[in-house]
Every structure is written in structure tokens, then in C-alpha cells.
PDB file of C-alpha atoms (C1' of nucleotides) in Angstrom:
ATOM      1  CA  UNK A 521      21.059 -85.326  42.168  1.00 89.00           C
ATOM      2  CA  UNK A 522      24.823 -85.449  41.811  1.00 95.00           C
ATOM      3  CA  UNK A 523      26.400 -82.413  40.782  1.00 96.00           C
ATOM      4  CA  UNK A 524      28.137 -83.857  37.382  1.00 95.00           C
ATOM      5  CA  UNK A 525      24.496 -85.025  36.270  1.00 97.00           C
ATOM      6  CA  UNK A 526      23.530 -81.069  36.958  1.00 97.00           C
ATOM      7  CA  UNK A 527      26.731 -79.806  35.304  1.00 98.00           C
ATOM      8  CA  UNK A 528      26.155 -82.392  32.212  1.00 98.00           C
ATOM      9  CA  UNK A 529      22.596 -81.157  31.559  1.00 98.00           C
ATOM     10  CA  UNK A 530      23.163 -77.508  31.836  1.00 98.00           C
ATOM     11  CA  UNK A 531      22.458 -75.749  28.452  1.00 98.00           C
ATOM     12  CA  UNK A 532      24.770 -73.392  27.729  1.00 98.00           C
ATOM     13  CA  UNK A 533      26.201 -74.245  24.052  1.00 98.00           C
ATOM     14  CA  UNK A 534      25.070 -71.990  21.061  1.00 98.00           C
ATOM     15  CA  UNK A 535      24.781 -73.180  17.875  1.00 98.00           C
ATOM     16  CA  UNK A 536      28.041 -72.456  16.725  1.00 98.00           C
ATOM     17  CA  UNK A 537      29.755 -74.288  19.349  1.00 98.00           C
ATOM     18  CA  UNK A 538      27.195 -77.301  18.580  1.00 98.00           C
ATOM     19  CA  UNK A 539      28.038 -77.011  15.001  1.00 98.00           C
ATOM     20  CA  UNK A 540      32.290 -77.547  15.549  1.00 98.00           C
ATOM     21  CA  UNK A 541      31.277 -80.155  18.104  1.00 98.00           C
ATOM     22  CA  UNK A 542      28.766 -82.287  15.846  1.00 98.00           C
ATOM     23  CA  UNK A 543      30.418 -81.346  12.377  1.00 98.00           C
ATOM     24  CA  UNK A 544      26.708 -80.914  11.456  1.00 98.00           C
ATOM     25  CA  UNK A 545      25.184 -78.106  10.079  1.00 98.00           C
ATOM     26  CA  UNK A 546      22.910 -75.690  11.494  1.00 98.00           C
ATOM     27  CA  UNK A 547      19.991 -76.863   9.365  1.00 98.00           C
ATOM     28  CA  UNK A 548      20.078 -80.324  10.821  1.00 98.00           C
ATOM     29  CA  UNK A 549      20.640 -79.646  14.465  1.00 98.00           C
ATOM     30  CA  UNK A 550      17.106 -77.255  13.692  1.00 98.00           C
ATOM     31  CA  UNK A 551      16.075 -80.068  12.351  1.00 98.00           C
ATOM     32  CA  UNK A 552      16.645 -82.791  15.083  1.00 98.00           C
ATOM     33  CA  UNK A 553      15.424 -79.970  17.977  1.00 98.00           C
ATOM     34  CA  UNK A 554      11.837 -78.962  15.765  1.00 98.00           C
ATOM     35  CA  UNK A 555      11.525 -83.055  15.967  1.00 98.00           C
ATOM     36  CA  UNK A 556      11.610 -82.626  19.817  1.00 98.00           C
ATOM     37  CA  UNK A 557      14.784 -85.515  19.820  1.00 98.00           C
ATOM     38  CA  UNK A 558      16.509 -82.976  21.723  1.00 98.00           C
ATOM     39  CA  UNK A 559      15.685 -80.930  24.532  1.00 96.00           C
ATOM     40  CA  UNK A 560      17.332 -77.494  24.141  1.00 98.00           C
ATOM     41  CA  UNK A 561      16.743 -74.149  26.017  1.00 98.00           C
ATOM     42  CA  UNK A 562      16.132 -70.915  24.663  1.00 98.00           C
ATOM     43  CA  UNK A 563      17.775 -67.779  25.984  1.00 98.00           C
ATOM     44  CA  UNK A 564      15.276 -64.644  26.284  1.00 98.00           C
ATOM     45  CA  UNK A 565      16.320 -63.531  22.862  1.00 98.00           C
ATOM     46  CA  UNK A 566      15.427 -66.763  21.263  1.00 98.00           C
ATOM     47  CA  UNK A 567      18.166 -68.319  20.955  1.00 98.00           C
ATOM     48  CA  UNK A 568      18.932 -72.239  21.365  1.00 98.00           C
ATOM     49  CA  UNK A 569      21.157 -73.243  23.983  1.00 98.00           C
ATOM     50  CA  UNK A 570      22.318 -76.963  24.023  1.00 98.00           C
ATOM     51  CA  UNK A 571      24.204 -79.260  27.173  1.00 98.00           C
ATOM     52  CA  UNK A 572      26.316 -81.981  26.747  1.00 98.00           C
ATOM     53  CA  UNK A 573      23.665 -84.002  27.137  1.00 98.00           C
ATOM     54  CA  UNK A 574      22.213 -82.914  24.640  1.00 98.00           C
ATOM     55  CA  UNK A 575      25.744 -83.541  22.638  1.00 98.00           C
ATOM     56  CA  UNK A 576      25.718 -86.827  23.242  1.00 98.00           C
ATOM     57  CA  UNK A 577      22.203 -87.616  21.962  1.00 98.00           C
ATOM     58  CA  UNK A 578      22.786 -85.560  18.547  1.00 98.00           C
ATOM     59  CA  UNK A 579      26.037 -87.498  17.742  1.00 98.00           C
ATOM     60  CA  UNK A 580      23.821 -90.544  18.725  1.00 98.00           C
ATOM     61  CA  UNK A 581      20.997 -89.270  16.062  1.00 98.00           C
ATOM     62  CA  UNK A 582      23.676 -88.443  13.782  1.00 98.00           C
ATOM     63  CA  UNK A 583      24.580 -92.134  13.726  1.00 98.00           C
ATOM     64  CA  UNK A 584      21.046 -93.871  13.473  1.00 98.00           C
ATOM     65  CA  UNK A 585      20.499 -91.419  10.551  1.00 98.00           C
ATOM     66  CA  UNK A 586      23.771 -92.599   9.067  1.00 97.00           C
ATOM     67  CA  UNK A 587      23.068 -96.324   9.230  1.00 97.00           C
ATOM     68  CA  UNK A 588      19.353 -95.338   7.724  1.00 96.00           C
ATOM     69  CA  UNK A 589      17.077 -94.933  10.580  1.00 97.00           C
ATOM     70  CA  UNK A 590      14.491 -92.083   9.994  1.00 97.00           C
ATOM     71  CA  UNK A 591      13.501 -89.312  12.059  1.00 97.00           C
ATOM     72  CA  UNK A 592      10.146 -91.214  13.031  1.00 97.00           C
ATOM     73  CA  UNK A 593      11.909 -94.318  14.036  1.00 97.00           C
ATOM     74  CA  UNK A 594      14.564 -92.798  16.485  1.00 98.00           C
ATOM     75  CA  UNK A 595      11.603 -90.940  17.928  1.00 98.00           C
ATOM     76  CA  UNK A 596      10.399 -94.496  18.826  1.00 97.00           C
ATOM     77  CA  UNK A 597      13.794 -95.527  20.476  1.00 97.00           C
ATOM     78  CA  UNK A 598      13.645 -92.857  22.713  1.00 97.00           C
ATOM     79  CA  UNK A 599      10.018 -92.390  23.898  1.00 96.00           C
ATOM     80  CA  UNK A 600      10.245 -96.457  24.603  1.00 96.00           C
ATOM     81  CA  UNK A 601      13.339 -95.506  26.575  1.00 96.00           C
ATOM     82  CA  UNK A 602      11.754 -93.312  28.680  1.00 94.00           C
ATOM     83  CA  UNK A 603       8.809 -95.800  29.193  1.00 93.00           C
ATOM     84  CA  UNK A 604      11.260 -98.376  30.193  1.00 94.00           C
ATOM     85  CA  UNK A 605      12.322 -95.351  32.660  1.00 93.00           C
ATOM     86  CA  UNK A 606       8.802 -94.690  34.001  1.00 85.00           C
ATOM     87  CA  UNK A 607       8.517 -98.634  34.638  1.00 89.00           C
ATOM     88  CA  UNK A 608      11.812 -99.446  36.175  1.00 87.00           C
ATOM     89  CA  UNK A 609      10.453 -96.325  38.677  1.00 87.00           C
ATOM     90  CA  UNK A 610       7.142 -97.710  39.383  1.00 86.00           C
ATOM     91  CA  UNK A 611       9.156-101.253  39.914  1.00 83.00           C
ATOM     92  CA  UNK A 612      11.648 -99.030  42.486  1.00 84.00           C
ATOM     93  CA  UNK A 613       8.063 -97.219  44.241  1.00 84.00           C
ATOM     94  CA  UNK A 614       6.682-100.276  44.858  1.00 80.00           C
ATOM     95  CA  UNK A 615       9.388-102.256  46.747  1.00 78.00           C
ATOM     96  CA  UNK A 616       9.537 -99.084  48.886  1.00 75.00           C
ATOM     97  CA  UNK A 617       6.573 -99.702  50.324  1.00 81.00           C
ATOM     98  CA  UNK A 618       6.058-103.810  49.985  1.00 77.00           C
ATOM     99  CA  UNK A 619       9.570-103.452  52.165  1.00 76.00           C
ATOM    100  CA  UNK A 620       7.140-101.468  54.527  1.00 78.00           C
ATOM    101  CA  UNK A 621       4.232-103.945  54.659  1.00 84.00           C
ATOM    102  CA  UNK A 622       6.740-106.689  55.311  1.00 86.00           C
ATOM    103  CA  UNK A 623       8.373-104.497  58.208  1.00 85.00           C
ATOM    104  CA  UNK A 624       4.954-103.851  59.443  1.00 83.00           C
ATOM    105  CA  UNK A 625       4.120-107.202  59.558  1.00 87.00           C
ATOM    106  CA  UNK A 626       7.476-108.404  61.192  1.00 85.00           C
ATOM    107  CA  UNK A 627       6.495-106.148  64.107  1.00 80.00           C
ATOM    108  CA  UNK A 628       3.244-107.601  64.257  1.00 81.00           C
ATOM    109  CA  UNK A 629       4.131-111.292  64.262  1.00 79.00           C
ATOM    110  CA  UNK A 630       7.098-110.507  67.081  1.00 81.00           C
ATOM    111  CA  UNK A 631       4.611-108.973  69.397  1.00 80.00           C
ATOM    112  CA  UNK A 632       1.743-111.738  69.002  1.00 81.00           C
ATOM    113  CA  UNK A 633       4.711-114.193  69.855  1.00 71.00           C
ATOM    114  CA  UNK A 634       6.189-112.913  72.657  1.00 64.00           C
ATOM    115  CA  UNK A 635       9.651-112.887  71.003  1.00 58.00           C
ATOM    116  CA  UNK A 636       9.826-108.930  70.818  1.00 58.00           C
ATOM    117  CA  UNK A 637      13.393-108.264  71.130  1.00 55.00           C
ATOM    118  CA  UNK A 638      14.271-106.648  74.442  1.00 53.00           C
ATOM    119  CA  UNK A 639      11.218-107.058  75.667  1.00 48.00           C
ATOM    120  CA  UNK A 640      11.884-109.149  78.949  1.00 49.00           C
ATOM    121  CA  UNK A 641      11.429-105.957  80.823  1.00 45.00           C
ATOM    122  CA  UNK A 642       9.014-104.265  79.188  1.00 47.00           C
ATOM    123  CA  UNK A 643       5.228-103.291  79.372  1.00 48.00           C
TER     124      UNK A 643
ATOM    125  C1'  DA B 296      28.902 -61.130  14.004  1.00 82.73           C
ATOM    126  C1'  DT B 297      25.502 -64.838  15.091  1.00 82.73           C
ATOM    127  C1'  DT B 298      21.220 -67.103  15.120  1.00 82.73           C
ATOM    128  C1'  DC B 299      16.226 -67.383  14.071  1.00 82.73           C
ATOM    129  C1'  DT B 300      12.054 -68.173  11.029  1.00 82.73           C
ATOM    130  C1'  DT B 301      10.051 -68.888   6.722  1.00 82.73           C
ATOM    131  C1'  DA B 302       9.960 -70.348   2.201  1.00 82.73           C
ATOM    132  C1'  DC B 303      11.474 -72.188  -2.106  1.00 82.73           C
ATOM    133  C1'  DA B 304      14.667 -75.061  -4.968  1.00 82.73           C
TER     134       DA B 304
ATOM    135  C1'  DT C 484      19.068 -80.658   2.969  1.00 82.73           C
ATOM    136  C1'  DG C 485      20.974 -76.239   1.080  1.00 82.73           C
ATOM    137  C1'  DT C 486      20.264 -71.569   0.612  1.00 82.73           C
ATOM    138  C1'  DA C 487      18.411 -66.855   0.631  1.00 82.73           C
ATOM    139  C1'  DA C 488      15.813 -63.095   2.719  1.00 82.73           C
ATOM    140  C1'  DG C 489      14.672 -60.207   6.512  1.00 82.73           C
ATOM    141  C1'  DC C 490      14.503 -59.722  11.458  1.00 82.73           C
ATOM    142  C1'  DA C 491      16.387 -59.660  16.368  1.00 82.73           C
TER     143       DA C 491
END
DNA sequence: ATTCTTACA
DNA sequence: TGTAAGCA
């Protein structure tokens, strides 16, 4: 993992600081983070601590709320994001290892042939 | 001084 | 959502 991706998701932003950055009030960031939209930190005094991640995807909610999205249906957008994630994964996973079958069987087929590269002198 | 939770308008 | 109370 890059070190900007690290950087972008650390949470150290409280409240206040969300507040000037979002022009929201402290109500509805509460209210966006007790919906679980946002994934925010708490310090060991209880105390939310936001990224810029975390940023971004407020000002995002802030806009499907504006154009009249409620909270249920921006839940939706994001939980079939992340299942598009989880797919495009198992997609990635398993060309890993067809690429290995097809290696596999490359090796295979070379040998049974007796076209093995470099293989005049050997065995 | 700042933020948190709970509760009521 | 706003606001107030009482706590940390």
C-alpha cells in the first residue's frame, strides 16, 4: 500500500475541523457516522476522528442528500460498491492462479514433446 | 474550550 | 434537523 493511500485514510480530523471543511453541522456529520456511511475513529476519550477520506465521502453524501437521495438509498450505493470491490478481487484471485495452471501445463506439454528449451544437453 | 449522548420540539 | 442539558 502506497504511502499517500495510508496518509489519505489516516483519521486525525475532529469535529470542528470537519465542520469548517464540510460547512455542515455537527448534528449531521453524527448523523451520517451513526448511519455507518462513514468510517471514523474514536480517540480513547471518545471522541470522533475523521481522514480525508472520510472528507471526501461526506461532501459526496452531502450532495446525494441535496439532489434528494435518502440516507437508506446512499447506503445502497456504497455497500454495492464494495460488492463490485469484492468481485473485481475474486476476478483478480482467479487469473492468479488460471495463469498458474496454464504455466503448469506449458511445462508439461514442452517436456512430453521434446521441445524443452535448452534441453539438448540435458538429462 | 470542545465534543459526546440523550431526549424533546 | 435544531437545540438544550449534563457529562467527560
Amino acid at each position: 500500500m502506497s504511502e499517500k493511500v495510508i496518509r489519505r485514510s489516516l483519521a486525525v480530523l475532529p469535529m470542528g475541523t470537519v465542520m469548517k471543511l464540510t460547512s455542515l453541522t455537527a448534528r449531521q456529520i453524527r448523523y451520517y457516522d451513526d448511519h455507518g456511511l462513514v468510517q471514523s475513529q474514536r480517540t480513547s476519550t471518545n471522541r470522533r476522528l475523521y481522514s480525508l477520506n472520510d472528507i471526501d465521502r461526506i461532501l459526496e453524501i452531502k450532495d446525494y442528500l441535496a439532489e434528494g437521495m435518502n440516507i437508506d438509498q446512499i447506503k445502497r450505493v456504497y455497500t454495492k460498491q464494495s460488492e463490485r470491490k469484492n468481485q473485481q478481487q475474486k476476478r483478480k484471485a482467479g487469473q492468479v492462479s488460471d495463469n498458474r495452471v496454464r504455466e503448469y501445463l506449458r511445462d508439461d506439454i514442452l517436456r512430453a514433446g521434446g521441445l524443452y528449451p535448452n534441453s539438448n544437453s540435458q538429462f
